[in-house]
Amino acid sequence: MELPVLNETPAASAGGCSSHSCGTSDDQLGHLSDEIRSKVENHPCYSEDAHHYFARMHVAVAPACNIQCHYCNRKYDCSNESRPGVVSELLTPDQAVKKTMAVAANIPQMTVLGIAGPGDPLANPERTFETFRRLSAEAPDIKLCVSTNGLALPESVEELSKHNIDHVTITINCVDPEIGAQIYPWIFWENKRIKGVKGAKILIEQQQKGLEMLAAKGILVKVNSVMIPGVNDKHLAEVSKIVKAKGAFLHNVMPLIAEAEHGTFYGVMGQRGPTQDELMELQDSCSGDMNMMRHCRQCRADAVGLLGEDRGDEFTMDKIESMEIDYQSAMEKRKVIHEAIAEEMHSKRAAKVEKAASHADEPKLNTRPVLMAIATSGQGVINMHFGHAKEFLIYEASPNGVRFMSHRKTDLYCGGDDTCGDGESVLQQTIRSLAGCEAVLCSKIGYEPWDLLEKAGIVPNGEHAMEPIEEAVMAVYKEMAAAGKLDEAAPQEERATA
Ligand code: CLF
Ligand code: SF4
């Protein structure tokens, strides 16, 4: 059957597991047991492949937090922001259940309900567990997921396992209390505020203990780490090794988001986040030991939709109250759609393997790697107009194949205000965000951006509309190689940006 389109409007940007928030690529899934594979293959955060097809949602039921991070001040009703800890509407468990069922009935590809804030879910145990308890009974086809700072984790493991929650994210930014004291000014522990190294030491011990307890129960643990240059950037490779040894399944290193206008300690103090290159370098240095997630969008605590889009405005409580939901028939429809997606994913994987086998005898290219930007609204194909893209997926093509690297957010220029301050047009800013890429693959593109992209040394390409991303990227790479464009040394550094 033809799969429904998740969202025909341009994907909205999103920022989920707050600093807490996870993925393995299709290739990384290969070695997994059937049991684990069945847990991750339709989870958009735990499987990179799945994130093209399946959506997640968060319900913001957890306002309180038991620690303070220097990159957070939990905020509400900020319509211009999309980042962890920020929500528009705080929900009661009853409202959260209604909202989840409304979204599941209307977006059948939504497979995962996460509680990720805006505070810490386990610091709000009644609200969090009431929501999970009701959902596991009333909507048993939805996977339940939680993201925590870990302080209250050991005492919550038993309760988590009762509600069939098999995905838990712990935000672990360090295993050294001296570093921890630079990130966490205080924790609230046994009715006291404990500051500095002493507080950080307790937090780290609780995180590590919780991780071991979850792993012992067979619950999949993802570790999120916020990369803070000059604070923990040199330390995170060690964190990756330690959490892997203790049973973590996946590691998600995310960039610090800190702007003065967010009013966080780091924002006000001018602490910078990492550059794209710094982040990718750290992810690469951890990946020898660990499955790394690279497709995280740092979602809000009330995000709804595919990673990279936020359809929360379609499901505000006033809209939900007027919806009539027959969840039994919605579940039947969801099952049919999930089976069709699984079949499509399976046949795409099989076609990929067959294609690779048919090229096995070709001589290996001796060419340098190239980054390409892709405009897509999901389903693993190139199906978005350049001017409608609010983010681009970045892939690297090399003689070893094609791999997903990251995403780049951009401001939508098509149909919007065409200036963004500093005298730079939004289109120019969009093109600047693609620095380092040598080609952009999209379904269509207008003359003006075509011209500006070429001037920036980025080749626009609309010839692979509706083709699978990886196949199209490799086809373009081979064309570039055949044209002798991949023999020059480091051309990215020589190119001007728009
Ligand atoms: Fe949410 Fe987190 Fe579950 Fe995913 S998000 S609680 S594991 S369902 Fe995913 Fe969002 Fe990144 Fe989190 S993209 S912020 S990793
Ligand atoms: Fe904010 Fe608490 Fe999460 Fe830290 S643990 S990011 S302070 S909500």
Short mmCIF file of C-alpha atoms and ligand atoms in Angstrom, two decimals:
data_model
loop_
_atom_site.label_atom_id
_atom_site.label_comp_id
_atom_site.label_asym_id
_atom_site.label_seq_id
_atom_site.Cartn_x
_atom_site.Cartn_y
_atom_site.Cartn_z
CA MET A 1 0.00 0.00 0.00
CA GLU A 2 1.05 3.58 -0.47
CA LEU A 3 2.33 5.09 2.75
CA PRO A 4 0.68 8.27 3.97
CA VAL A 5 2.81 11.38 3.90
CA LEU A 6 3.66 12.44 7.45
CA ASN A 7 3.60 16.12 6.84
CA GLU A 8 3.43 17.88 3.54
CA THR A 9 4.37 21.23 4.92
CA PRO A 10 8.04 22.02 5.38
CA ALA A 11 9.58 20.28 8.33
CA ALA A 12 9.70 22.56 11.33
CA SER A 13 12.82 22.70 13.39
CA ALA A 14 12.88 21.15 16.79
CA GLY A 15 15.42 21.00 19.53
CA GLY A 16 13.48 16.15 23.36
CA CYS A 17 15.49 14.61 25.70
CA SER A 18 16.40 18.01 26.98
CA SER A 19 19.98 17.76 27.78
CA HIS A 20 18.65 14.35 28.41
CA SER A 21 17.49 12.95 25.23
CA CYS A 22 19.39 8.96 21.19
CA GLY A 23 20.49 5.94 17.32
CA THR A 24 22.09 3.29 15.44
CA SER A 25 22.40 3.18 11.70
CA ASP A 26 20.99 0.37 9.65
CA ASP A 27 24.46 -1.16 9.42
CA GLN A 28 24.92 -0.97 13.18
CA LEU A 29 21.66 -2.90 13.68
CA GLY A 30 23.04 -5.87 11.81
CA HIS A 31 24.75 -7.49 14.81
CA LEU A 32 21.81 -7.17 17.18
CA SER A 33 19.74 -10.04 18.54
CA ASP A 34 16.15 -10.32 17.28
CA GLU A 35 14.88 -9.15 20.65
CA ILE A 36 16.90 -5.95 20.69
CA ARG A 37 16.34 -5.32 17.01
CA SER A 38 12.57 -5.45 17.59
CA LYS A 39 12.98 -2.82 20.33
CA VAL A 40 14.90 -0.37 18.20
CA GLU A 41 13.77 -0.81 14.61
CA ASN A 42 10.77 1.50 14.90
CA HIS A 43 12.24 3.86 17.47
CA PRO A 44 13.23 7.05 15.65
CA CYS A 45 15.97 7.92 18.14
CA TYR A 46 17.53 4.47 18.63
CA SER A 47 17.65 3.68 14.89
CA GLU A 48 18.91 6.17 12.35
CA ASP A 49 17.06 4.28 9.62
CA ALA A 50 13.78 4.47 11.55
CA HIS A 51 14.01 8.23 11.97
CA HIS A 52 13.14 8.70 8.29
CA TYR A 53 9.79 6.92 8.82
CA PHE A 54 8.67 6.94 12.43
CA ALA A 55 7.76 9.83 14.68
CA ARG A 56 8.01 10.49 18.41
CA MET A 57 6.14 12.75 20.75
CA HIS A 58 6.83 14.14 24.18
CA VAL A 59 4.34 15.12 26.86
CA ALA A 60 5.46 17.86 29.23
CA VAL A 61 4.18 16.51 32.54
CA ALA A 62 7.33 16.93 34.65
CA PRO A 63 7.94 20.56 35.73
CA ALA A 64 10.30 20.09 38.70
CA CYS A 65 13.97 19.29 38.64
CA ASN A 66 16.27 17.99 41.37
CA ILE A 67 19.51 19.44 40.01
CA GLN A 68 20.67 22.60 38.28
CA CYS A 69 22.64 22.49 35.04
CA HIS A 70 24.45 25.61 33.89
CA TYR A 71 22.85 25.27 30.42
CA CYS A 72 19.22 25.16 31.54
CA ASN A 73 16.50 27.39 32.87
CA ARG A 74 13.19 25.66 32.37
CA LYS A 75 10.96 28.03 30.46
CA TYR A 76 7.38 28.02 29.27
CA ASP A 77 5.49 29.72 26.48
CA CYS A 78 8.39 30.74 24.35
CA SER A 79 7.06 30.53 20.82
CA ASN A 80 10.37 31.33 19.17
CA GLU A 81 12.49 28.67 20.70
CA SER A 82 13.00 25.05 20.05
CA ARG A 83 15.42 23.64 22.53
CA PRO A 84 15.41 21.33 25.52
CA GLY A 85 13.64 22.50 28.65
CA VAL A 86 11.29 24.77 26.70
CA VAL A 87 7.57 24.00 26.42
CA SER A 88 4.37 25.85 25.61
CA GLU A 89 1.88 23.89 27.67
CA LEU A 90 2.40 21.94 30.90
CA LEU A 91 0.02 18.93 31.04
CA THR A 92 -1.62 16.88 33.77
CA PRO A 93 -1.30 13.09 33.35
CA ASP A 94 -4.94 12.98 32.20
CA GLN A 95 -4.31 15.63 29.54
CA ALA A 96 -1.09 13.86 28.53
CA VAL A 97 -2.94 10.58 27.95
CA LYS A 98 -5.62 12.33 25.87
CA LYS A 99 -2.98 14.16 23.84
CA THR A 100 -0.95 10.99 23.22
CA MET A 101 -3.98 9.08 21.98
CA ALA A 102 -5.06 11.98 19.77
CA VAL A 103 -1.61 12.21 18.19
CA ALA A 104 -1.35 8.41 17.77
CA ALA A 105 -4.74 8.34 16.01
CA ASN A 106 -3.84 11.23 13.70
CA ILE A 107 -0.17 10.48 13.08
CA PRO A 108 -0.15 6.68 12.87
CA GLN A 109 3.61 6.69 12.31
CA MET A 110 4.07 7.99 15.86
CA THR A 111 5.52 4.95 17.64
CA VAL A 112 7.16 6.40 20.75
CA LEU A 113 5.90 8.51 23.64
CA GLY A 114 8.71 10.06 25.64
CA ILE A 115 8.68 12.01 28.87
CA ALA A 116 11.65 14.32 28.81
CA GLY A 117 10.80 17.37 30.83
CA PRO A 118 10.63 20.25 31.02
CA GLY A 119 12.21 19.28 34.36
CA ASP A 120 13.34 15.79 35.29
CA PRO A 121 10.70 13.05 34.85
CA LEU A 122 11.96 11.06 37.84
CA ALA A 123 11.88 14.13 40.07
CA ASN A 124 8.12 14.15 39.34
CA PRO A 125 7.44 10.44 39.90
CA GLU A 126 3.66 10.61 40.53
CA ARG A 127 2.95 12.58 37.33
CA THR A 128 5.39 10.57 35.23
CA PHE A 129 4.36 7.11 36.41
CA GLU A 130 0.63 7.91 36.35
CA THR A 131 1.04 8.86 32.67
CA PHE A 132 3.05 5.70 31.88
CA ARG A 133 0.70 3.44 33.85
CA ARG A 134 -2.38 4.68 32.01
CA LEU A 135 -0.77 4.62 28.60
CA SER A 136 0.61 1.11 28.96
CA ALA A 137 -2.97 -0.02 29.71
CA GLU A 138 -4.92 2.17 27.26
CA ALA A 139 -2.49 2.43 24.31
CA PRO A 140 -0.37 -0.74 24.48
CA ASP A 141 0.94 -0.28 20.92
CA ILE A 142 2.97 2.82 21.86
CA LYS A 143 6.54 2.40 23.07
CA LEU A 144 7.30 4.31 26.26
CA CYS A 145 10.54 6.16 26.72
CA VAL A 146 11.99 8.37 29.43
CA SER A 147 14.93 10.68 29.72
CA THR A 148 16.51 11.62 33.06
CA ASN A 149 19.47 13.31 34.69
CA GLY A 150 19.85 10.08 36.71
CA LEU A 151 19.84 11.44 40.25
CA ALA A 152 16.63 9.59 41.21
CA LEU A 153 17.23 6.69 38.82
CA PRO A 154 18.28 3.81 41.12
CA GLU A 155 15.14 4.15 43.25
CA SER A 156 12.98 4.29 40.06
CA VAL A 157 14.32 1.27 38.16
CA GLU A 158 11.79 -1.18 39.64
CA GLU A 159 8.86 1.10 38.81
CA LEU A 160 10.18 1.73 35.28
CA SER A 161 10.42 -1.98 34.56
CA LYS A 162 6.80 -2.50 35.75
CA HIS A 163 5.48 -0.18 33.05
CA ASN A 164 7.18 -1.96 30.22
CA ILE A 165 9.55 0.94 29.57
CA ASP A 166 12.47 -0.47 27.67
CA HIS A 167 14.18 2.73 26.55
CA VAL A 168 15.80 5.01 29.11
CA THR A 169 18.11 7.92 28.41
CA ILE A 170 20.51 9.20 31.07
CA THR A 171 22.30 12.48 30.57
CA ILE A 172 25.89 11.87 31.67
CA ASN A 173 28.18 14.79 31.03
CA CYS A 174 31.13 13.53 33.05
CA VAL A 175 32.45 10.83 35.36
CA ASP A 176 34.82 13.19 37.17
CA PRO A 177 33.26 15.29 40.02
CA GLU A 178 35.76 18.12 39.46
CA ILE A 179 34.42 18.51 35.93
CA GLY A 180 30.89 17.96 37.20
CA ALA A 181 31.21 20.91 39.57
CA GLN A 182 31.77 23.17 36.54
CA ILE A 183 28.49 21.98 34.99
CA TYR A 184 26.20 21.47 37.99
CA PRO A 185 26.20 24.24 40.62
CA TRP A 186 24.01 22.16 42.94
CA ILE A 187 21.84 19.10 43.38
CA PHE A 188 18.89 18.58 45.72
CA TRP A 189 19.56 15.40 47.67
CA GLU A 190 17.93 14.04 50.83
CA ASN A 191 16.13 17.34 51.43
CA LYS A 192 19.31 19.38 51.18
CA ARG A 193 20.93 21.46 48.52
CA ILE A 194 24.45 20.12 47.98
CA LYS A 195 26.86 22.28 46.04
CA GLY A 196 30.02 21.86 44.01
CA VAL A 197 32.19 18.74 43.83
CA LYS A 198 30.28 17.00 46.61
CA GLY A 199 26.97 17.34 44.77
CA ALA A 200 28.50 16.33 41.43
CA LYS A 201 30.04 13.22 43.02
CA ILE A 202 26.62 12.03 44.31
CA LEU A 203 25.03 12.70 40.91
CA ILE A 204 27.72 10.73 39.07
CA GLU A 205 27.45 7.78 41.48
CA GLN A 206 23.67 7.68 41.08
CA GLN A 207 23.94 7.85 37.27
CA GLN A 208 26.45 5.00 37.12
CA LYS A 209 24.47 2.85 39.56
CA GLY A 210 21.22 3.47 37.65
CA LEU A 211 22.90 2.58 34.35
CA GLU A 212 24.14 -0.76 35.75
CA MET A 213 20.73 -1.59 37.25
CA LEU A 214 18.92 -0.87 33.98
CA ALA A 215 21.42 -2.87 31.94
CA ALA A 216 21.01 -5.81 34.34
CA LYS A 217 17.27 -5.74 33.64
CA GLY A 218 17.78 -5.72 29.86
CA ILE A 219 16.42 -2.16 29.49
CA LEU A 220 18.10 -0.31 26.62
CA VAL A 221 20.04 2.67 27.85
CA LYS A 222 21.11 5.61 25.75
CA VAL A 223 23.53 8.09 27.25
CA ASN A 224 23.29 11.70 26.22
CA SER A 225 26.22 14.02 26.81
CA VAL A 226 26.31 17.74 26.22
CA MET A 227 29.63 18.77 24.69
CA ILE A 228 30.87 21.91 26.43
CA PRO A 229 34.14 23.16 24.93
CA GLY A 230 36.81 23.78 27.53
CA VAL A 231 34.80 21.96 30.21
CA ASN A 232 34.14 18.33 29.23
CA ASP A 233 35.09 18.07 25.54
CA LYS A 234 38.39 16.29 26.23
CA HIS A 235 36.70 14.02 28.78
CA LEU A 236 33.76 12.65 26.78
CA ALA A 237 35.70 9.92 24.96
CA GLU A 238 36.48 8.42 28.38
CA VAL A 239 32.82 8.78 29.39
CA SER A 240 31.86 6.89 26.22
CA LYS A 241 34.20 3.99 27.08
CA ILE A 242 32.97 3.76 30.68
CA VAL A 243 29.27 3.83 29.89
CA LYS A 244 29.73 1.25 27.16
CA ALA A 245 31.54 -1.05 29.60
CA LYS A 246 28.62 -0.67 32.01
CA GLY A 247 26.07 -1.71 29.36
CA ALA A 248 24.89 1.48 27.61
CA PHE A 249 23.57 0.72 24.13
CA LEU A 250 24.07 4.07 22.47
CA HIS A 251 25.86 7.39 23.04
CA ASN A 252 24.50 10.72 21.85
CA VAL A 253 26.95 13.61 22.07
CA MET A 254 25.03 16.83 21.58
CA PRO A 255 26.31 20.38 21.18
CA LEU A 256 25.79 22.86 24.00
CA ILE A 257 23.10 25.39 23.14
CA ALA A 258 23.91 28.62 24.99
CA GLU A 259 22.77 32.07 23.88
CA ALA A 260 22.75 35.11 26.14
CA GLU A 261 19.04 35.68 25.41
CA HIS A 262 18.16 32.24 26.85
CA GLY A 263 19.22 33.57 30.23
CA THR A 264 21.11 30.44 31.28
CA PHE A 265 24.33 30.70 33.27
CA TYR A 266 26.45 29.54 30.33
CA GLY A 267 24.53 31.80 27.95
CA VAL A 268 25.05 34.87 30.10
CA MET A 269 28.71 34.00 30.77
CA GLY A 270 29.43 33.67 27.05
CA GLN A 271 30.31 29.96 27.15
CA ARG A 272 30.45 28.88 23.52
CA GLY A 273 29.06 25.68 22.01
CA PRO A 274 31.19 23.44 19.78
CA THR A 275 31.55 23.98 16.04
CA GLN A 276 30.16 21.36 13.65
CA ASP A 277 33.69 20.12 13.01
CA GLU A 278 34.51 19.84 16.71
CA LEU A 279 31.32 17.88 17.33
CA MET A 280 31.90 15.49 14.40
CA GLU A 281 35.51 14.96 15.44
CA LEU A 282 34.46 13.99 18.97
CA GLN A 283 31.67 11.72 17.68
CA ASP A 284 34.21 10.01 15.41
CA SER A 285 36.69 9.60 18.24
CA CYS A 286 34.02 7.93 20.43
CA SER A 287 32.63 5.74 17.65
CA GLY A 288 35.45 3.20 17.73
CA ASP A 289 34.10 1.98 21.05
CA MET A 290 30.46 2.84 20.94
CA ASN A 291 27.31 3.09 18.78
CA MET A 292 26.95 6.80 18.27
CA MET A 293 23.73 8.69 17.60
CA ARG A 294 24.23 11.49 15.10
CA HIS A 295 20.65 12.33 14.15
CA CYS A 296 19.45 13.88 17.43
CA ARG A 297 17.49 17.13 17.01
CA GLN A 298 17.62 18.20 20.67
CA CYS A 299 13.84 18.25 20.82
CA ARG A 300 11.65 20.33 23.06
CA ALA A 301 9.93 18.59 25.97
CA ASP A 302 6.63 18.85 24.06
CA ALA A 303 7.80 18.00 20.51
CA VAL A 304 5.47 16.07 18.19
CA GLY A 305 6.30 14.50 14.81
CA LEU A 306 9.28 13.22 12.89
CA LEU A 307 12.64 14.21 14.37
CA GLY A 308 13.33 17.59 12.85
CA GLU A 309 9.69 18.69 12.70
CA ASP A 310 7.36 19.89 15.38
CA ARG A 311 3.63 19.53 14.85
CA GLY A 312 2.75 20.50 18.41
CA ASP A 313 0.53 23.37 17.24
CA GLU A 314 -1.89 20.87 15.67
CA PHE A 315 -2.41 19.21 19.05
CA THR A 316 -2.95 21.92 21.63
CA MET A 317 -5.33 20.95 24.46
CA ASP A 318 -8.16 23.14 23.16
CA LYS A 319 -8.00 21.28 19.81
CA ILE A 320 -7.71 17.87 21.48
CA GLU A 321 -10.74 18.42 23.72
CA SER A 322 -12.93 18.63 20.63
CA MET A 323 -11.51 15.47 18.96
CA GLU A 324 -13.48 12.20 19.08
CA ILE A 325 -10.96 9.35 19.30
CA ASP A 326 -11.87 5.70 18.79
CA TYR A 327 -8.51 4.27 19.87
CA GLN A 328 -9.42 0.66 19.18
CA SER A 329 -9.96 1.35 15.47
CA ALA A 330 -6.98 3.74 15.45
CA MET A 331 -4.80 0.88 16.74
CA GLU A 332 -5.94 -1.39 13.91
CA LYS A 333 -5.12 1.29 11.35
CA ARG A 334 -1.74 1.93 13.00
CA LYS A 335 -0.88 -1.77 12.86
CA VAL A 336 -1.52 -1.92 9.10
CA ILE A 337 0.56 1.19 8.50
CA HIS A 338 3.43 -0.02 10.70
CA GLU A 339 3.50 -3.32 8.82
CA ALA A 340 3.58 -1.50 5.50
CA ILE A 341 6.46 0.71 6.66
CA ALA A 342 8.37 -2.32 7.96
CA GLU A 343 7.88 -4.01 4.58
CA GLU A 344 9.07 -0.91 2.73
CA MET A 345 12.14 -0.62 4.98
CA HIS A 346 12.87 -4.31 4.54
CA SER A 347 12.66 -4.17 0.75
CA LYS A 348 14.85 -1.03 0.64
CA ARG A 349 17.48 -2.79 2.77
CA ALA A 350 17.34 -5.87 0.54
CA ALA A 351 17.68 -3.70 -2.59
CA LYS A 352 20.68 -1.95 -1.02
CA VAL A 353 22.40 -5.25 -0.27
CA GLU A 354 21.68 -6.52 -3.78
CA LYS A 355 22.99 -3.35 -5.36
CA ALA A 356 26.15 -3.47 -3.26
CA ALA A 357 26.71 -7.08 -4.35
CA SER A 358 26.24 -6.16 -8.02
CA HIS A 359 28.98 -3.51 -7.69
CA ALA A 360 31.31 -5.74 -5.68
CA ASP A 361 33.61 -6.41 -8.63
CA GLU A 362 34.05 -2.75 -9.54
CA PRO A 363 37.50 -1.35 -8.75
CA LYS A 364 37.48 0.71 -5.53
CA LEU A 365 37.65 4.46 -6.09
CA ASN A 366 40.75 6.25 -4.96
CA THR A 367 39.11 9.56 -4.20
CA ARG A 368 38.64 11.93 -1.26
CA PRO A 369 35.42 12.08 0.85
CA VAL A 370 32.74 14.65 0.00
CA LEU A 371 29.90 16.11 2.10
CA MET A 372 26.49 16.54 0.48
CA ALA A 373 23.35 18.23 1.83
CA ILE A 374 19.96 16.56 1.33
CA ALA A 375 16.49 18.11 1.36
CA THR A 376 13.99 15.52 2.57
CA SER A 377 10.73 15.37 4.49
CA GLY A 378 11.20 11.69 5.40
CA GLN A 379 10.83 8.15 4.07
CA GLY A 380 14.51 8.04 3.18
CA VAL A 381 14.10 9.73 -0.19
CA ILE A 382 14.95 13.11 -1.72
CA ASN A 383 11.51 14.68 -1.74
CA MET A 384 11.80 18.33 -0.73
CA HIS A 385 12.12 21.59 -2.65
CA PHE A 386 15.31 23.47 -1.71
CA GLY A 387 13.29 26.53 -0.70
CA HIS A 388 11.00 24.55 1.62
CA ALA A 389 13.77 22.86 3.59
CA LYS A 390 14.11 24.02 7.17
CA GLU A 391 16.96 21.62 7.73
CA PHE A 392 19.31 19.62 5.54
CA LEU A 393 20.67 16.15 6.29
CA ILE A 394 24.41 15.94 5.75
CA TYR A 395 25.87 12.74 4.26
CA GLU A 396 29.49 11.87 3.58
CA ALA A 397 30.30 9.92 0.42
CA SER A 398 33.68 8.22 0.15
CA PRO A 399 35.17 5.12 -1.48
CA ASN A 400 33.93 3.24 1.62
CA GLY A 401 30.29 4.15 0.97
CA VAL A 402 27.76 6.68 2.21
CA ARG A 403 27.17 7.58 5.85
CA PHE A 404 24.90 9.98 7.68
CA MET A 405 26.88 12.68 9.51
CA SER A 406 24.59 15.34 10.95
CA HIS A 407 21.85 17.81 10.16
CA ARG A 408 22.02 21.56 9.66
CA LYS A 409 19.15 23.82 10.56
CA THR A 410 18.36 26.78 8.40
CA ASP A 411 15.77 29.52 8.21
CA LEU A 412 13.05 28.97 5.70
CA TYR A 413 13.41 31.58 2.99
CA CYS A 414 10.72 30.55 0.54
CA GLY A 415 7.56 32.47 1.35
CA GLY A 416 8.98 34.14 4.43
CA ASP A 417 10.65 37.38 5.31
CA ASP A 418 13.75 37.43 3.17
CA THR A 419 16.11 39.24 5.47
CA CYS A 420 17.60 38.06 8.72
CA GLY A 421 19.60 41.01 9.98
CA ASP A 422 23.26 41.91 9.40
CA GLY A 423 22.30 42.77 5.82
CA GLU A 424 22.42 39.10 4.90
CA SER A 425 19.42 37.57 3.12
CA VAL A 426 17.89 34.39 4.51
CA LEU A 427 18.92 32.63 1.30
CA GLN A 428 22.51 33.73 1.81
CA GLN A 429 22.35 32.54 5.40
CA THR A 430 20.93 29.20 4.26
CA ILE A 431 23.77 28.76 1.83
CA ARG A 432 26.29 29.76 4.47
CA SER A 433 24.89 27.04 6.74
CA LEU A 434 25.91 24.52 4.09
CA ALA A 435 29.59 25.47 4.21
CA GLY A 436 31.80 22.45 3.66
CA CYS A 437 29.22 20.69 1.45
CA GLU A 438 30.01 20.27 -2.22
CA ALA A 439 26.54 19.38 -3.52
CA VAL A 440 22.90 19.85 -2.52
CA LEU A 441 20.38 17.23 -3.59
CA CYS A 442 16.72 18.29 -3.56
CA SER A 443 13.52 17.59 -5.50
CA LYS A 444 13.45 21.06 -7.10
CA ILE A 445 15.27 24.36 -6.86
CA GLY A 446 14.71 27.89 -8.20
CA TYR A 447 17.09 29.92 -10.42
CA GLU A 448 18.19 32.36 -7.74
CA PRO A 449 19.37 29.79 -5.18
CA TRP A 450 20.88 27.72 -8.02
CA ASP A 451 23.00 30.63 -9.05
CA LEU A 452 24.08 31.54 -5.51
CA LEU A 453 24.90 27.93 -4.64
CA GLU A 454 27.12 27.65 -7.71
CA LYS A 455 28.89 30.86 -6.77
CA ALA A 456 29.50 29.35 -3.30
CA GLY A 457 31.05 26.29 -4.92
CA ILE A 458 28.12 23.99 -4.01
CA VAL A 459 26.63 22.05 -6.92
CA PRO A 460 22.80 22.14 -6.90
CA ASN A 461 21.24 18.91 -8.11
CA GLY A 462 17.52 18.24 -8.68
CA GLU A 463 17.99 15.14 -10.81
CA HIS A 464 17.43 12.55 -8.11
CA ALA A 465 13.95 13.50 -6.89
CA MET A 466 12.18 10.63 -5.07
CA GLU A 467 15.29 8.43 -5.16
CA PRO A 468 16.66 6.76 -2.00
CA ILE A 469 19.11 9.17 -0.37
CA GLU A 470 22.14 6.88 -0.13
CA GLU A 471 21.84 5.65 -3.71
CA ALA A 472 21.52 9.19 -5.03
CA VAL A 473 24.48 10.43 -2.98
CA MET A 474 26.67 7.59 -4.28
CA ALA A 475 25.54 8.23 -7.88
CA VAL A 476 26.48 11.92 -7.59
CA TYR A 477 29.78 10.98 -5.93
CA LYS A 478 30.66 8.67 -8.82
CA GLU A 479 29.76 11.39 -11.34
CA MET A 480 32.07 13.80 -9.51
CA ALA A 481 34.82 11.17 -9.47
CA ALA A 482 34.36 10.45 -13.19
CA ALA A 483 34.60 14.19 -13.92
CA GLY A 484 37.94 14.29 -12.08
CA LYS A 485 36.59 16.65 -9.37
CA LEU A 486 37.71 14.52 -6.44
CA ASP A 487 41.43 14.47 -7.06
CA GLU A 488 42.12 18.05 -6.01
CA ALA A 489 43.37 18.75 -2.46
CA ALA A 490 40.90 20.08 0.12
CA PRO A 491 38.72 22.16 -2.21
CA GLN A 492 36.33 23.14 0.59
CA GLU A 493 38.88 25.48 2.10
CA GLU A 494 39.36 27.33 -1.16
CA ARG A 495 35.70 27.95 -1.89
CA ALA A 496 34.05 31.24 -1.05
CA THR A 497 30.74 31.17 0.75
CA ALA A 498 27.77 33.14 -0.52
FE1 CLF B 1 12.14 11.40 23.29
FE2 CLF B 1 14.57 10.92 23.92
FE3 CLF B 1 12.86 8.97 23.94
FE4 CLF B 1 13.69 10.02 21.67
S1 CLF B 1 13.99 12.28 21.95
S2 CLF B 1 12.78 10.71 25.27
S3 CLF B 1 14.94 8.90 23.12
S4 CLF B 1 11.60 9.59 22.21
FE5 CLF B 1 15.66 11.67 20.32
FE6 CLF B 1 14.88 14.14 20.63
FE7 CLF B 1 17.46 13.60 20.50
FE8 CLF B 1 16.05 12.87 22.57
S5 CLF B 1 15.98 13.33 18.90
S6 CLF B 1 16.42 14.94 21.91
S7 CLF B 1 17.52 11.63 21.41
FE1 SF4 B 2 17.35 21.43 33.16
FE2 SF4 B 2 17.15 19.72 35.22
FE3 SF4 B 2 17.34 18.80 32.73
FE4 SF4 B 2 19.46 19.96 33.89
S1 SF4 B 2 18.50 18.05 34.51
S2 SF4 B 2 18.72 20.29 31.76
S3 SF4 B 2 18.45 21.53 35.10
S4 SF4 B 2 15.67 20.04 33.54
#
